[in-house]
Amino acid sequence: MTWRFKDKILLADGLGTTLTGLHAIYASDIEFSIESETDSDEVETAHSGASLQVYYGQHISLNFKTPLAMCGTAGSSPAIAPLLLACGMVQVSTASSVTYTKGQPTKAKCLLRFGSNTHEISEMLGTFSLSLEKGIPRINWQFKGLFSPPIHSAVAPTVDWERWKRPEVLGVACNSAFTLNNVARTLHKLTIDVGNNVIFDRAINHEEIMITGHESKAQMTLSADVIANFNPFNEVGQVQNFEFTHGTDAGNKVSILGRYQMPVPKYASLESEQTGYELDGSLVPSGAGYDELTLVFE
């Protein structure tokens, strides 16, 4: 029996969770690969030819995209919560909001059903990037996990998308707003890369997925203005706060805040053929640490 390449179902949550259709991930562009190390026999013989390879240290690389899911009810965790935690974000909840900042990661587990083959991916950690332009705000996820051989699963689980509260399309009608250094600016594009360094660490008697550090970056494209109103050339090297807010109703709002070191600006041609500034810089923490990026769901 064969199956279509797009016949995939992805389930994920924290370690120790029994995964069911309630844990389905609203994923697209799923890329799954098995990575390994090799060692060669390098036997010397009387003839030429390839040597036998020994394969070991198999582990999983899993990439996919989701919408920037909202919480649905103010104070409730969004559907992407276990993914954020596995990317080294720490959650703090109140009655009206859920906030994520950088910190220690919480490992996740995943089931990927590929046709009738189901792979369990354990000890999963990763990184993510946000892409905010026109249309639906999306997140690109990149994870690594420990490998296990697939098992046959004849019947697909019944998935439930109820917890996936889809975001409103970016735009003025949905209260999308942006400030840089507490001044409203016209934003055309914002990309944020958390920049976790995720590795598979293998010793003789130990295997582990680890996040060994991170360097977060942000790229934004803003409309140019007269120098008297906006002069990014004089602000190179300064650390300035930015804030992007989006959403109209409680349970469907998100704010993204960053501590941004202003880079050397580049001129950019906007879709309107007007001039913009492209700023490709870093998110830098204060002396307290882990405060360069904050996500708030309300």
CSV table of C-alpha atoms in Angstrom, one decimal:
chain,number,residue,atom,x,y,z
A,1,MET,CA,0.0,0.0,0.0
A,2,THR,CA,1.4,3.4,-0.9
A,3,TRP,CA,0.2,6.9,0.2
A,4,ARG,CA,0.4,10.5,-0.9
A,5,PHE,CA,3.5,12.4,0.2
A,6,LYS,CA,1.2,15.0,1.9
A,7,ASP,CA,-0.5,12.4,4.0
A,8,LYS,CA,1.0,13.6,7.3
A,9,ILE,CA,-0.4,14.2,10.8
A,10,LEU,CA,1.8,15.9,13.5
A,11,LEU,CA,1.0,15.6,17.2
A,12,ALA,CA,3.1,17.2,19.9
A,13,ASP,CA,3.1,18.2,23.5
A,14,GLY,CA,5.4,18.0,26.6
A,15,LEU,CA,7.3,14.9,27.6
A,16,GLY,CA,5.2,12.4,29.4
A,17,THR,CA,2.0,13.3,27.6
A,18,THR,CA,-0.1,10.6,25.9
A,19,LEU,CA,-0.6,12.1,22.5
A,20,THR,CA,-4.0,12.0,20.9
A,21,GLY,CA,-5.8,13.9,18.2
A,22,LEU,CA,-6.4,16.7,20.7
A,23,HIS,CA,-2.6,17.4,20.4
A,24,ALA,CA,-2.6,17.8,16.6
A,25,ILE,CA,-0.4,20.6,15.3
A,26,TYR,CA,-1.9,22.9,12.6
A,27,ALA,CA,1.3,22.3,10.5
A,28,SER,CA,2.2,22.9,6.9
A,29,ASP,CA,5.4,22.4,4.8
A,30,ILE,CA,6.5,19.5,7.1
A,31,GLU,CA,10.1,18.4,6.4
A,32,PHE,CA,11.3,15.3,8.2
A,33,SER,CA,14.8,13.8,7.9
A,34,ILE,CA,16.9,11.3,9.7
A,35,GLU,CA,20.4,12.5,10.4
A,36,SER,CA,23.3,10.2,11.4
A,37,GLU,CA,27.0,9.9,11.7
A,38,THR,CA,29.0,7.4,9.7
A,39,ASP,CA,32.3,5.5,10.0
A,40,SER,CA,34.1,3.7,7.3
A,41,ASP,CA,35.6,0.2,7.5
A,42,GLU,CA,38.5,1.3,5.3
A,43,VAL,CA,39.6,-2.3,4.7
A,44,GLU,CA,42.6,-2.6,2.4
A,45,THR,CA,41.9,-5.0,-0.4
A,46,ALA,CA,43.4,-6.1,-3.8
A,47,HIS,CA,40.7,-4.1,-5.6
A,48,SER,CA,39.1,-0.7,-5.6
A,49,GLY,CA,35.6,0.1,-4.5
A,50,ALA,CA,33.5,1.7,-1.8
A,51,SER,CA,34.1,0.7,1.8
A,52,LEU,CA,31.3,-0.5,4.0
A,53,GLN,CA,29.8,2.3,6.2
A,54,VAL,CA,28.7,2.0,9.8
A,55,TYR,CA,25.8,4.2,10.7
A,56,TYR,CA,25.2,5.4,14.2
A,57,GLY,CA,23.9,8.4,16.2
A,58,GLN,CA,20.7,8.6,14.4
A,59,HIS,CA,18.4,11.5,15.3
A,60,ILE,CA,15.6,13.5,13.8
A,61,SER,CA,15.4,16.9,12.2
A,62,LEU,CA,11.8,18.2,11.9
A,63,ASN,CA,10.8,21.5,10.3
A,64,PHE,CA,7.3,22.9,9.7
A,65,LYS,CA,5.2,26.1,9.8
A,66,THR,CA,2.1,27.1,11.8
A,67,PRO,CA,0.0,30.2,12.1
A,68,LEU,CA,0.8,32.4,15.0
A,69,ALA,CA,-2.1,30.8,17.0
A,70,MET,CA,-4.0,33.0,19.5
A,71,CYS,CA,-5.1,31.9,23.0
A,72,GLY,CA,-8.8,32.2,22.3
A,73,THR,CA,-9.6,33.2,25.9
A,74,ALA,CA,-7.5,35.8,27.7
A,75,GLY,CA,-5.3,34.2,30.2
A,76,SER,CA,-5.3,30.8,28.4
A,77,SER,CA,-2.2,29.3,26.8
A,78,PRO,CA,-2.2,29.3,23.0
A,79,ALA,CA,-2.0,26.1,21.0
A,80,ILE,CA,1.7,26.8,20.2
A,81,ALA,CA,2.6,26.8,24.0
A,82,PRO,CA,4.4,23.4,24.1
A,83,LEU,CA,6.4,24.4,20.9
A,84,LEU,CA,7.4,27.7,22.5
A,85,LEU,CA,8.5,26.0,25.7
A,86,ALA,CA,10.6,23.5,23.7
A,87,CYS,CA,12.3,26.5,22.1
A,88,GLY,CA,13.5,27.8,25.4
A,89,MET,CA,10.6,30.2,26.2
A,90,VAL,CA,9.3,30.4,29.7
A,91,GLN,CA,5.6,31.0,30.4
A,92,VAL,CA,4.0,33.3,33.0
A,93,SER,CA,0.2,33.4,33.1
A,94,THR,CA,-2.2,35.9,34.7
A,95,ALA,CA,-6.0,36.1,34.6
A,96,SER,CA,-5.8,38.3,31.5
A,97,SER,CA,-2.5,37.4,29.7
A,98,VAL,CA,0.1,34.8,29.0
A,99,THR,CA,3.7,36.0,28.6
A,100,TYR,CA,6.7,34.2,27.1
A,101,THR,CA,10.4,35.3,27.6
A,102,LYS,CA,13.6,33.4,27.1
A,103,GLY,CA,14.8,30.9,29.7
A,104,GLN,CA,15.3,27.2,30.2
A,105,PRO,CA,13.7,24.9,27.6
A,106,THR,CA,11.1,22.3,28.4
A,107,LYS,CA,11.5,19.2,26.2
A,108,ALA,CA,8.6,18.0,24.0
A,109,LYS,CA,7.6,14.7,22.3
A,110,CYS,CA,6.0,14.3,18.9
A,111,LEU,CA,4.3,11.7,16.8
A,112,LEU,CA,4.6,12.1,13.1
A,113,ARG,CA,2.3,9.9,11.0
A,114,PHE,CA,3.7,9.6,7.5
A,115,GLY,CA,1.1,7.7,5.6
A,116,SER,CA,0.8,4.4,7.7
A,117,ASN,CA,4.2,4.9,9.3
A,118,THR,CA,4.3,6.6,12.7
A,119,HIS,CA,7.5,8.0,14.1
A,120,GLU,CA,7.8,8.9,17.8
A,121,ILE,CA,10.3,11.8,18.3
A,122,SER,CA,11.3,12.2,21.9
A,123,GLU,CA,13.5,14.8,23.8
A,124,MET,CA,12.6,17.4,21.2
A,125,LEU,CA,14.1,20.9,21.4
A,126,GLY,CA,14.2,23.6,18.7
A,127,THR,CA,14.2,27.2,17.5
A,128,PHE,CA,11.7,29.3,15.6
A,129,SER,CA,11.3,32.4,13.5
A,130,LEU,CA,8.4,34.8,13.1
A,131,SER,CA,7.4,36.2,9.7
A,132,LEU,CA,5.1,39.2,9.8
A,133,GLU,CA,4.3,40.7,6.4
A,134,LYS,CA,0.9,40.8,4.6
A,135,GLY,CA,-1.6,38.1,5.2
A,136,ILE,CA,-1.6,35.5,8.1
A,137,PRO,CA,1.3,35.8,10.6
A,138,ARG,CA,3.3,32.6,10.6
A,139,ILE,CA,6.0,30.8,12.6
A,140,ASN,CA,8.7,28.6,11.1
A,141,TRP,CA,9.7,25.9,13.5
A,142,GLN,CA,12.9,23.8,13.5
A,143,PHE,CA,13.3,20.9,15.9
A,144,LYS,CA,15.7,18.1,16.6
A,145,GLY,CA,14.8,14.9,18.5
A,146,LEU,CA,15.9,11.4,19.3
A,147,PHE,CA,15.1,8.7,16.7
A,148,SER,CA,12.9,5.6,17.0
A,149,PRO,CA,12.0,3.3,14.1
A,150,PRO,CA,8.5,3.8,12.7
A,151,ILE,CA,5.6,1.5,13.6
A,152,HIS,CA,2.7,0.7,11.4
A,153,SER,CA,-0.5,2.5,12.2
A,154,ALA,CA,-3.5,1.5,10.0
A,155,VAL,CA,-5.9,4.1,11.2
A,156,ALA,CA,-5.2,7.8,11.4
A,157,PRO,CA,-6.1,9.6,14.7
A,158,THR,CA,-9.1,11.9,14.6
A,159,VAL,CA,-7.7,15.3,14.9
A,160,ASP,CA,-9.3,18.2,16.7
A,161,TRP,CA,-8.3,21.8,15.7
A,162,GLU,CA,-10.5,23.4,18.3
A,163,ARG,CA,-7.6,24.9,20.3
A,164,TRP,CA,-6.0,26.4,17.2
A,165,LYS,CA,-7.4,29.9,17.3
A,166,ARG,CA,-6.4,31.3,13.9
A,167,PRO,CA,-5.0,34.9,14.0
A,168,GLU,CA,-6.6,37.7,12.1
A,169,VAL,CA,-4.9,38.9,8.9
A,170,LEU,CA,-2.3,41.6,9.5
A,171,GLY,CA,-3.6,45.0,8.7
A,172,VAL,CA,-5.1,48.3,9.9
A,173,ALA,CA,-8.6,46.7,10.2
A,174,CYS,CA,-7.2,44.3,12.8
A,175,ASN,CA,-5.3,46.9,14.8
A,176,SER,CA,-1.8,46.0,13.7
A,177,ALA,CA,0.5,48.7,15.0
A,178,PHE,CA,4.2,49.2,15.4
A,179,THR,CA,6.4,51.5,17.5
A,180,LEU,CA,10.2,51.9,17.5
A,181,ASN,CA,11.7,53.8,20.4
A,182,ASN,CA,8.1,54.7,21.4
A,183,VAL,CA,7.4,56.4,18.1
A,184,ALA,CA,4.9,55.0,15.7
A,185,ARG,CA,6.5,53.9,12.4
A,186,THR,CA,5.1,52.5,9.2
A,187,LEU,CA,6.0,48.8,9.2
A,188,HIS,CA,6.2,46.8,6.0
A,189,LYS,CA,7.9,43.6,7.2
A,190,LEU,CA,9.2,42.2,10.5
A,191,THR,CA,11.1,39.0,10.8
A,192,ILE,CA,12.3,37.7,14.1
A,193,ASP,CA,14.7,34.7,14.5
A,194,VAL,CA,15.2,33.4,18.0
A,195,GLY,CA,18.5,31.9,16.9
A,196,ASN,CA,18.8,28.9,19.3
A,197,ASN,CA,21.8,26.7,18.7
A,198,VAL,CA,20.2,23.2,18.8
A,199,ILE,CA,22.6,20.2,18.7
A,200,PHE,CA,22.6,16.4,19.0
A,201,ASP,CA,25.2,15.7,21.6
A,202,ARG,CA,26.5,12.1,21.7
A,203,ALA,CA,29.0,10.5,24.1
A,204,ILE,CA,29.9,6.8,24.4
A,205,ASN,CA,27.1,6.2,26.9
A,206,HIS,CA,24.8,9.2,26.4
A,207,GLU,CA,22.7,10.9,23.8
A,208,GLU,CA,20.9,14.2,24.2
A,209,ILE,CA,19.3,17.0,22.3
A,210,MET,CA,20.6,20.3,23.7
A,211,ILE,CA,20.3,24.1,23.2
A,212,THR,CA,23.8,25.4,23.8
A,213,GLY,CA,23.0,29.1,23.4
A,214,HIS,CA,21.1,31.6,21.3
A,215,GLU,CA,21.6,34.9,19.4
A,216,SER,CA,18.3,36.5,18.4
A,217,LYS,CA,18.0,38.7,15.4
A,218,ALA,CA,15.3,40.9,13.9
A,219,GLN,CA,14.9,42.4,10.5
A,220,MET,CA,12.4,45.1,9.8
A,221,THR,CA,11.5,47.3,6.8
A,222,LEU,CA,10.1,50.7,7.6
A,223,SER,CA,9.0,53.6,5.5
A,224,ALA,CA,11.5,56.4,5.1
A,225,ASP,CA,10.7,59.9,6.4
A,226,VAL,CA,12.3,63.3,6.3
A,227,ILE,CA,15.5,63.3,8.4
A,228,ALA,CA,14.0,65.6,11.0
A,229,ASN,CA,11.3,63.0,11.8
A,230,PHE,CA,13.4,59.8,11.4
A,231,ASN,CA,17.1,59.6,11.1
A,232,PRO,CA,18.3,56.0,11.6
A,233,PHE,CA,21.8,56.9,10.5
A,234,ASN,CA,22.3,58.8,13.7
A,235,GLU,CA,20.9,55.9,15.8
A,236,VAL,CA,23.3,53.2,14.7
A,237,GLY,CA,24.5,51.1,17.7
A,238,GLN,CA,21.8,52.4,20.0
A,239,VAL,CA,19.5,49.9,21.8
A,240,GLN,CA,15.9,50.8,21.2
A,241,ASN,CA,12.7,49.1,22.2
A,242,PHE,CA,10.2,48.1,19.6
A,243,GLU,CA,6.6,46.8,20.0
A,244,PHE,CA,4.3,45.2,17.5
A,245,THR,CA,0.7,44.7,18.5
A,246,HIS,CA,-2.1,42.9,16.6
A,247,GLY,CA,-5.6,41.8,17.2
A,248,THR,CA,-9.0,43.3,18.0
A,249,ASP,CA,-10.7,41.3,20.7
A,250,ALA,CA,-9.7,39.7,24.0
A,251,GLY,CA,-8.3,36.3,23.4
A,252,ASN,CA,-7.2,37.3,19.9
A,253,LYS,CA,-4.5,39.8,20.7
A,254,VAL,CA,-0.7,39.4,20.6
A,255,SER,CA,2.2,41.8,21.3
A,256,ILE,CA,5.8,41.3,20.4
A,257,LEU,CA,8.4,43.4,22.2
A,258,GLY,CA,12.1,43.5,21.6
A,259,ARG,CA,15.3,45.2,22.7
A,260,TYR,CA,16.9,46.0,19.3
A,261,GLN,CA,20.3,47.3,18.6
A,262,MET,CA,20.0,49.6,15.6
A,263,PRO,CA,22.1,48.5,12.6
A,264,VAL,CA,23.5,50.5,9.7
A,265,PRO,CA,20.4,51.1,7.6
A,266,LYS,CA,20.0,50.1,3.9
A,267,TYR,CA,17.8,51.8,1.4
A,268,ALA,CA,14.9,49.6,0.2
A,269,SER,CA,12.4,49.9,-2.6
A,270,LEU,CA,8.9,49.3,-1.2
A,271,GLU,CA,6.1,47.6,-3.1
A,272,SER,CA,4.6,51.1,-3.7
A,273,GLU,CA,8.0,52.1,-5.3
A,274,GLN,CA,8.5,54.5,-2.4
A,275,THR,CA,11.7,54.4,-0.3
A,276,GLY,CA,12.1,52.5,2.9
A,277,TYR,CA,14.8,51.6,5.3
A,278,GLU,CA,15.8,47.9,5.8
A,279,LEU,CA,17.2,47.4,9.3
A,280,ASP,CA,18.9,44.0,10.0
A,281,GLY,CA,20.0,43.9,13.6
A,282,SER,CA,20.3,41.9,16.8
A,283,LEU,CA,18.0,41.5,19.8
A,284,VAL,CA,20.2,42.1,22.8
A,285,PRO,CA,19.4,41.4,26.5
A,286,SER,CA,19.9,43.8,29.3
A,287,GLY,CA,22.3,43.0,32.1
A,288,ALA,CA,19.5,41.0,33.7
A,289,GLY,CA,19.5,38.6,30.7
A,290,TYR,CA,16.7,36.8,28.8
A,291,ASP,CA,14.7,40.0,28.3
A,292,GLU,CA,15.5,40.7,24.6
A,293,LEU,CA,12.3,39.2,23.3
A,294,THR,CA,8.8,39.0,24.8
A,295,LEU,CA,5.6,37.5,23.5
A,296,VAL,CA,2.3,38.5,25.2
A,297,PHE,CA,-1.0,36.8,24.4
A,298,GLU,CA,-4.2,38.6,25.7
